[in-house]
Amino acid sequence: MLYSMGKAAALTAADHKGIPLLAALDEALVAALRSGAIKLLRAEFLRADGSEAVLPELLRRQELEQMEKERGIRIFLTPEEAVAALRSLSREVAGLTYGWASPDHPDVTGEYLANVRRFLRHPLGEHVTALFWDFSSLPQKPRTGSEDELFSQALKVMGDVYASAFGTTVIRHRSVPSQPAELDGEVVILVEKGGGLDGASAEAELRSALGAFENPRYEEGRWRVRFATYAAAEEAVEAASAAGALPGAIAVFLFYNGRPYLARGWTTFESAVSTEALARLAYFPGLGKLLEERLTPKVVEIDGAGPRVAEMEDRADEGMGPRNKRVIAAIKEASFTGKGDKPVVVELYREYAVKVNIAMARSGEVPKGEYEGEYNAAGEREGRGVKRYADGGVYEGEWKAGKKEGRGVYRWADGTVYEGEWKA
């Protein structure tokens, strides 16, 4: 997709019936912004000259809140400002998708922060007023009880941050920074409370299961140990991850996570929902053309040589059914640190795909397809009929004046079914 840096006419809800329908999918995210479960960073705070001196490294949300209070500087948007930015229909909220480098801090080298700043100062980022960065936008551990509640609320709408068709620009950092030498060989063992490994006395059992290691440290809920080489650490992780190999352990993994972006479950999901609505626009060319002309690019790559518009990975002839199956297969094949995350993320993707399906189907724009059924005297589809669409969907039901109206069933290519009343 080509993109001109020039100013285009602002998008409005009146430009296409599909715009308010797709914008309405952001309402759960709006609630999370209003409650403070999610806070958005002011883009100008990071973009400004000299911001490196004020914030030389990425900080937890709680630390930034304290800095804002003590130093009297504006770091976060107010809830009202955040909602207005999301609802601006101009993609002025940037959402960062990237792979955490370690469980304690996502950006131990500072490369992610440097490249986010570079994007915000680039013409592709000049329209951005707000930034979602999970480490600084969500309450991080250690959390209070009230912060845990906010964090749980935010997790339910993580997909919406990236999926919003008009509210967010997704900035993607696919490359993972090189591992610092001082973290070579570091391994983390998450342990169950009361499972036998939660305490300093379990060191002997760990040595028996993992082999020789150095500098063992027990911290609340986990152990950190260091092996002599990266290869030895990898071997220990693989052995300990086998079923039943280390009773009492929840997970065993390398402290520095160099796993590729597309091999990670959450980032695979984030990339998929970022382009879910865009992929469907191939079958709704009116809305698609409008968004291409009026909006800045939905996805921007920010690593490597510099910010650049992301290339769509979907094939024009793929169809939505095969795409959905491909995405679900990729999520299932990807790696998750948290036990139980995989089925949750698959379901999150399916739920969002259904919501987009319904919004598009009710947009008033009729995608190409073949119709069999009744017509009125003016030659318009009216009465009962079946239409098979180019994207693989099928509608069977009542029509009026050429549009779906009345009782009908829509079967999407991914197997999703909606049966109910339709209004043109």
XYZ file of C-alpha atoms in Angstrom:
424
model
C 0.000 0.000 0.000
C 1.354 3.424 -0.920
C 1.154 6.226 1.592
C 1.458 9.945 1.001
C 2.768 12.160 3.784
C 0.317 14.868 2.689
C -2.804 15.682 4.700
C -6.007 13.944 3.601
C -9.553 14.883 4.526
C -10.462 13.662 7.989
C -12.434 10.435 8.233
C -15.929 10.802 9.709
C -18.556 8.320 10.851
C -20.854 9.561 8.081
C -18.461 8.526 5.307
C -19.495 4.848 5.336
C -21.998 2.786 7.299
C -19.205 0.388 8.288
C -17.215 3.061 10.144
C -19.452 3.383 13.252
C -19.957 -0.389 13.282
C -16.214 -1.077 13.375
C -15.555 1.821 15.771
C -18.112 0.325 18.176
C -15.795 -2.680 18.606
C -13.501 -0.378 20.634
C -15.973 0.120 23.497
C -14.386 -2.461 25.828
C -11.039 -0.726 25.300
C -12.694 2.624 26.013
C -13.903 1.234 29.364
C -10.365 0.119 30.251
C -9.006 3.585 29.451
C -11.705 5.296 31.505
C -11.095 3.090 34.543
C -7.314 3.559 34.420
C -6.685 -0.126 33.804
C -4.720 1.059 30.765
C -2.785 4.320 30.707
C -1.421 5.841 27.517
C 1.925 7.615 27.436
C 2.025 11.094 25.950
C 3.857 10.778 22.651
C 5.297 14.253 23.118
C 6.950 13.147 26.382
C 9.089 10.659 24.442
C 9.333 12.655 21.216
C 10.615 15.909 22.731
C 14.238 16.968 22.370
C 16.139 16.036 25.515
C 13.666 13.329 26.544
C 16.551 10.849 26.714
C 17.911 12.737 29.728
C 14.519 12.692 31.468
C 13.833 9.014 30.720
C 17.082 7.233 29.792
C 15.534 3.785 30.257
C 12.053 2.317 30.214
C 10.301 2.322 33.597
C 7.365 0.437 35.097
C 4.014 2.213 35.090
C 4.137 2.645 38.875
C 7.566 4.299 38.647
C 6.356 6.666 35.944
C 3.305 7.553 38.030
C 5.611 8.425 40.914
C 7.856 10.485 38.615
C 4.844 12.356 37.281
C 3.720 13.173 40.816
C 7.115 14.142 42.253
C 8.451 16.128 39.295
C 5.225 17.686 38.081
C 5.665 16.547 34.485
C 2.895 15.212 32.254
C 3.748 11.645 31.266
C 0.322 10.025 30.813
C -2.820 11.194 29.052
C -5.832 11.661 31.305
C -8.567 9.030 30.808
C -10.641 11.619 28.954
C -7.754 12.494 26.636
C -7.007 8.812 26.024
C -10.617 8.066 25.021
C -10.687 11.101 22.727
C -7.467 9.960 21.027
C -8.864 6.470 20.454
C -12.123 7.842 19.069
C -10.466 10.376 16.782
C -10.796 8.102 13.709
C -7.193 8.995 12.863
C -5.116 6.159 14.349
C -3.347 8.567 16.662
C -2.771 5.952 19.379
C 0.316 3.827 18.700
C 0.390 0.295 20.102
C 3.785 -1.416 20.344
C 4.023 -5.132 19.557
C 7.384 -6.731 20.350
C 8.961 -9.607 22.242
C 9.960 -9.105 25.874
C 13.697 -9.660 26.267
C 13.445 -10.868 29.870
C 10.706 -11.582 32.430
C 11.869 -8.695 34.661
C 12.348 -5.971 32.067
C 11.364 -6.074 28.391
C 14.089 -3.731 27.156
C 17.332 -4.554 28.958
C 19.479 -3.130 26.131
C 17.463 0.056 25.486
C 17.062 -0.781 21.778
C 13.266 -0.875 21.880
C 13.008 2.552 23.546
C 15.464 4.093 21.078
C 13.496 2.785 18.103
C 10.146 3.913 19.529
C 11.572 7.423 19.905
C 12.909 7.241 16.350
C 9.439 6.345 15.070
C 7.738 9.169 16.977
C 10.177 11.664 15.430
C 9.696 10.233 11.922
C 7.034 11.466 9.437
C 5.237 8.107 9.799
C 4.815 8.833 13.514
C 4.118 12.553 13.493
C 0.339 12.061 13.813
C 0.669 9.948 16.981
C -0.386 11.619 20.247
C -0.460 8.591 22.551
C 1.473 5.373 23.046
C 0.519 1.998 24.500
C 3.561 0.102 25.794
C 2.541 -2.750 28.075
C 5.393 -2.308 30.598
C 4.561 1.354 31.138
C 0.817 1.280 30.412
C -0.217 -1.599 32.700
C 0.508 -2.082 36.418
C 3.579 -4.316 36.743
C 4.718 -6.673 39.519
C 4.866 -6.231 42.413
C 1.229 -5.114 42.335
C -1.229 -4.155 45.052
C -4.645 -5.804 45.201
C -6.284 -2.911 43.377
C -3.528 -2.950 40.744
C -4.143 -6.669 40.217
C -7.790 -5.882 39.470
C -6.802 -3.220 36.932
C -4.307 -5.590 35.327
C -6.954 -8.321 34.966
C -9.341 -5.858 33.330
C -6.659 -4.726 30.901
C -5.722 -8.275 29.848
C -9.246 -8.856 28.558
C -8.875 -6.122 25.938
C -5.247 -6.588 24.873
C -6.305 -7.669 21.399
C -8.432 -4.530 20.986
C -5.358 -2.304 21.412
C -3.911 -3.721 18.190
C -7.152 -4.512 16.366
C -8.837 -1.097 16.440
C -9.410 -0.246 12.783
C -9.487 3.540 13.226
C -8.082 4.190 16.695
C -4.610 2.675 16.670
C -1.457 2.467 14.598
C 0.440 -0.737 15.329
C 4.195 -0.261 15.570
C 5.965 -3.588 15.200
C 9.503 -4.432 16.324
C 10.136 -7.905 14.936
C 13.829 -8.231 15.711
C 14.866 -9.155 19.246
C 17.949 -7.302 20.584
C 21.122 -9.342 21.006
C 21.635 -10.894 24.417
C 23.991 -8.979 26.734
C 27.004 -11.058 27.775
C 26.221 -10.627 31.469
C 22.969 -12.593 31.039
C 24.526 -15.546 29.242
C 23.524 -18.852 30.856
C 20.862 -17.366 33.157
C 17.834 -19.630 33.798
C 14.564 -18.996 35.654
C 12.499 -21.664 37.418
C 8.965 -20.603 38.374
C 7.767 -22.704 41.311
C 4.452 -23.647 42.855
C 3.685 -22.421 46.344
C 4.025 -25.422 48.646
C 5.304 -27.546 45.781
C 8.630 -28.375 47.406
C 10.842 -25.970 45.482
C 9.685 -22.710 47.061
C 12.555 -22.023 49.435
C 16.340 -21.969 49.741
C 16.327 -25.527 51.058
C 15.368 -26.835 47.606
C 18.778 -26.048 46.074
C 19.997 -29.650 46.334
C 16.918 -30.917 44.513
C 17.472 -28.380 41.748
C 21.096 -29.436 41.335
C 20.030 -33.047 41.086
C 17.556 -32.230 38.313
C 19.466 -29.515 36.429
C 23.130 -30.369 36.911
C 25.954 -27.995 37.791
C 25.101 -24.298 38.034
C 26.363 -21.178 39.769
C 24.945 -18.276 41.763
C 21.565 -19.763 42.790
C 19.104 -17.118 44.080
C 15.677 -17.837 45.463
C 13.215 -14.985 44.984
C 9.521 -15.013 45.799
C 7.934 -17.630 43.541
C 11.054 -18.431 41.532
C 14.707 -19.438 41.349
C 17.408 -17.862 39.202
C 20.557 -19.851 38.463
C 23.473 -19.427 36.074
C 25.109 -22.091 33.903
C 28.644 -21.882 32.591
C 27.554 -21.574 28.957
C 24.460 -20.738 26.936
C 24.464 -24.278 25.521
C 24.485 -25.794 29.006
C 21.573 -23.542 30.008
C 19.584 -24.581 26.931
C 20.208 -28.241 27.658
C 19.076 -27.848 31.272
C 15.902 -26.026 30.234
C 15.010 -28.713 27.706
C 15.568 -31.512 30.230
C 13.644 -29.773 33.021
C 10.717 -28.929 30.720
C 9.955 -32.593 30.051
C 6.792 -33.826 31.757
C 7.440 -34.735 35.382
C 11.154 -33.905 35.208
C 10.998 -31.274 37.946
C 7.984 -31.652 40.270
C 6.948 -28.363 41.825
C 8.120 -26.281 38.854
C 5.557 -24.299 36.867
C 7.955 -23.352 34.065
C 11.682 -23.390 33.306
C 13.131 -20.990 30.735
C 16.136 -18.894 29.768
C 16.157 -15.513 31.524
C 16.978 -13.723 28.270
C 14.351 -14.589 25.705
C 15.823 -14.496 22.215
C 12.908 -16.390 20.661
C 11.919 -14.891 17.271
C 8.882 -12.616 17.120
C 6.745 -14.977 15.026
C 7.578 -17.935 17.270
C 5.939 -16.221 20.253
C 2.254 -16.721 20.942
C 1.183 -13.254 22.061
C 3.040 -11.429 19.303
C 1.617 -13.794 16.684
C -1.846 -12.954 18.010
C -1.126 -9.211 18.070
C 0.029 -9.210 14.448
C -3.012 -11.236 13.376
C -5.645 -8.977 14.953
C -3.776 -5.888 13.692
C -4.651 -6.869 10.128
C -7.895 -8.796 10.653
C -10.146 -5.961 9.505
C -7.705 -4.933 6.762
C -7.728 -8.441 5.294
C -11.507 -8.261 4.934
C -11.339 -4.937 3.112
C -10.250 -6.803 -0.025
C -13.919 -7.858 -0.247
C -15.295 -4.399 0.689
C -13.437 -2.151 -1.769
C -15.508 0.962 -1.027
C -14.530 1.036 2.636
C -11.035 -0.175 1.814
C -10.401 2.665 -0.631
C -11.736 5.201 1.854
C -9.369 4.035 4.596
C -6.390 3.927 2.252
C -7.014 7.505 1.138
C -7.916 9.021 4.514
C -5.857 7.185 7.132
C -2.183 6.712 7.912
C -0.887 3.116 7.571
C -2.239 0.635 10.090
C 1.055 -1.233 10.692
C 4.545 0.286 10.703
C 7.789 -1.650 11.167
C 10.132 0.272 13.489
C 13.221 -1.936 13.787
C 16.198 -2.229 11.455
C 17.061 0.666 9.165
C 14.099 2.780 10.262
C 10.311 3.188 10.229
C 8.614 1.823 7.116
C 5.101 0.800 6.141
C 4.556 -2.912 6.773
C 3.732 -5.135 3.825
C 0.486 -7.057 4.054
C 1.179 -10.764 4.423
C -2.231 -11.939 3.235
C -2.689 -13.152 -0.329
C -5.496 -11.469 -2.243
C -6.895 -14.849 -3.325
C -6.536 -16.608 0.026
C -10.064 -16.088 1.347
C -11.010 -15.452 4.959
C -11.590 -19.080 5.904
C -8.068 -20.209 5.004
C -6.621 -17.077 6.636
C -8.411 -17.752 9.915
C -7.254 -21.366 9.928
C -3.692 -20.279 9.159
C -3.668 -17.762 12.021
C -5.082 -20.250 14.531
C -2.513 -22.869 13.461
C 0.288 -20.299 13.912
C -0.916 -19.396 17.424
C -1.114 -23.077 18.375
C 2.419 -23.711 17.083
C 3.881 -20.670 18.859
C 5.421 -20.655 22.320
C 3.762 -19.243 25.453
C 5.462 -18.786 28.801
C 2.246 -18.946 30.796
C 0.506 -22.287 31.161
C -3.019 -22.108 29.795
C -2.381 -18.997 27.680
C -2.574 -20.780 24.328
C -6.280 -21.805 24.348
C -7.209 -18.408 25.803
C -5.434 -16.549 22.995
C -6.941 -18.776 20.296
C -10.389 -18.002 21.677
C -9.609 -14.263 21.851
C -8.703 -14.348 18.167
C -11.847 -16.284 17.221
C -14.041 -13.865 19.177
C -12.542 -10.836 17.493
C -12.815 -12.399 14.018
C -16.537 -13.004 14.652
C -17.083 -9.393 15.757
C -15.355 -8.056 12.641
C -17.347 -10.481 10.458
C -20.654 -9.200 11.816
C -19.667 -5.525 11.569
C -18.555 -5.923 7.947
C -21.643 -7.900 6.995
C -23.842 -5.085 8.347
C -21.789 -2.300 6.755
C -24.199 -1.770 3.882
C -21.514 -2.500 1.309
C -22.203 -5.649 -0.651
C -19.099 -7.686 -1.508
C -18.912 -9.531 -4.797
C -20.628 -12.879 -5.068
C -23.218 -15.044 -6.823
C -26.928 -14.846 -6.001
C -29.676 -17.419 -6.469
C -33.195 -16.513 -5.474
C -36.158 -14.214 -5.922
C -36.262 -10.699 -7.448
C -38.785 -7.868 -7.445
C -40.208 -6.067 -10.490
C -37.272 -3.631 -10.488
C -34.813 -6.523 -10.846
C -33.556 -6.213 -7.252
C -33.024 -9.165 -4.924
C -36.216 -9.466 -2.889
C -37.904 -12.343 -1.120
C -35.804 -15.377 -0.274
C -32.406 -16.102 -1.734
C -28.846 -17.354 -1.236
C -25.706 -15.363 -1.927
C -22.241 -16.915 -1.985
C -19.561 -14.291 -1.457
C -16.033 -14.119 -2.851
C -14.522 -14.385 0.636
C -16.212 -17.758 1.210
C -19.195 -16.533 3.233
C -22.791 -17.561 2.470
C -26.017 -15.736 3.348
C -29.345 -17.523 3.100
C -32.510 -15.702 3.993
C -34.756 -12.752 3.231
C -33.953 -9.772 0.994
C -35.612 -6.443 0.307
C -34.727 -3.920 -2.414
C -31.444 -5.674 -3.109
C -30.261 -5.846 0.516
C -30.378 -8.363 3.360
C -33.453 -7.567 5.418
C -35.550 -9.873 7.552
C -34.697 -13.299 8.875
C -31.489 -14.898 7.646
C -28.442 -17.039 8.351
C -24.859 -15.977 7.547
C -22.148 -18.628 7.505
C -18.630 -17.256 7.394
C -15.771 -19.093 5.761
C -14.191 -19.857 9.145
C -17.300 -21.783 10.254
C -18.859 -18.989 12.333
C -22.669 -18.791 12.027
C -25.034 -15.915 12.808
C -28.781 -16.459 12.633
C -31.203 -13.650 13.307
C -32.812 -10.467 12.029
C -31.113 -8.274 9.446
C -31.831 -4.607 8.761
C -30.578 -2.873 5.615
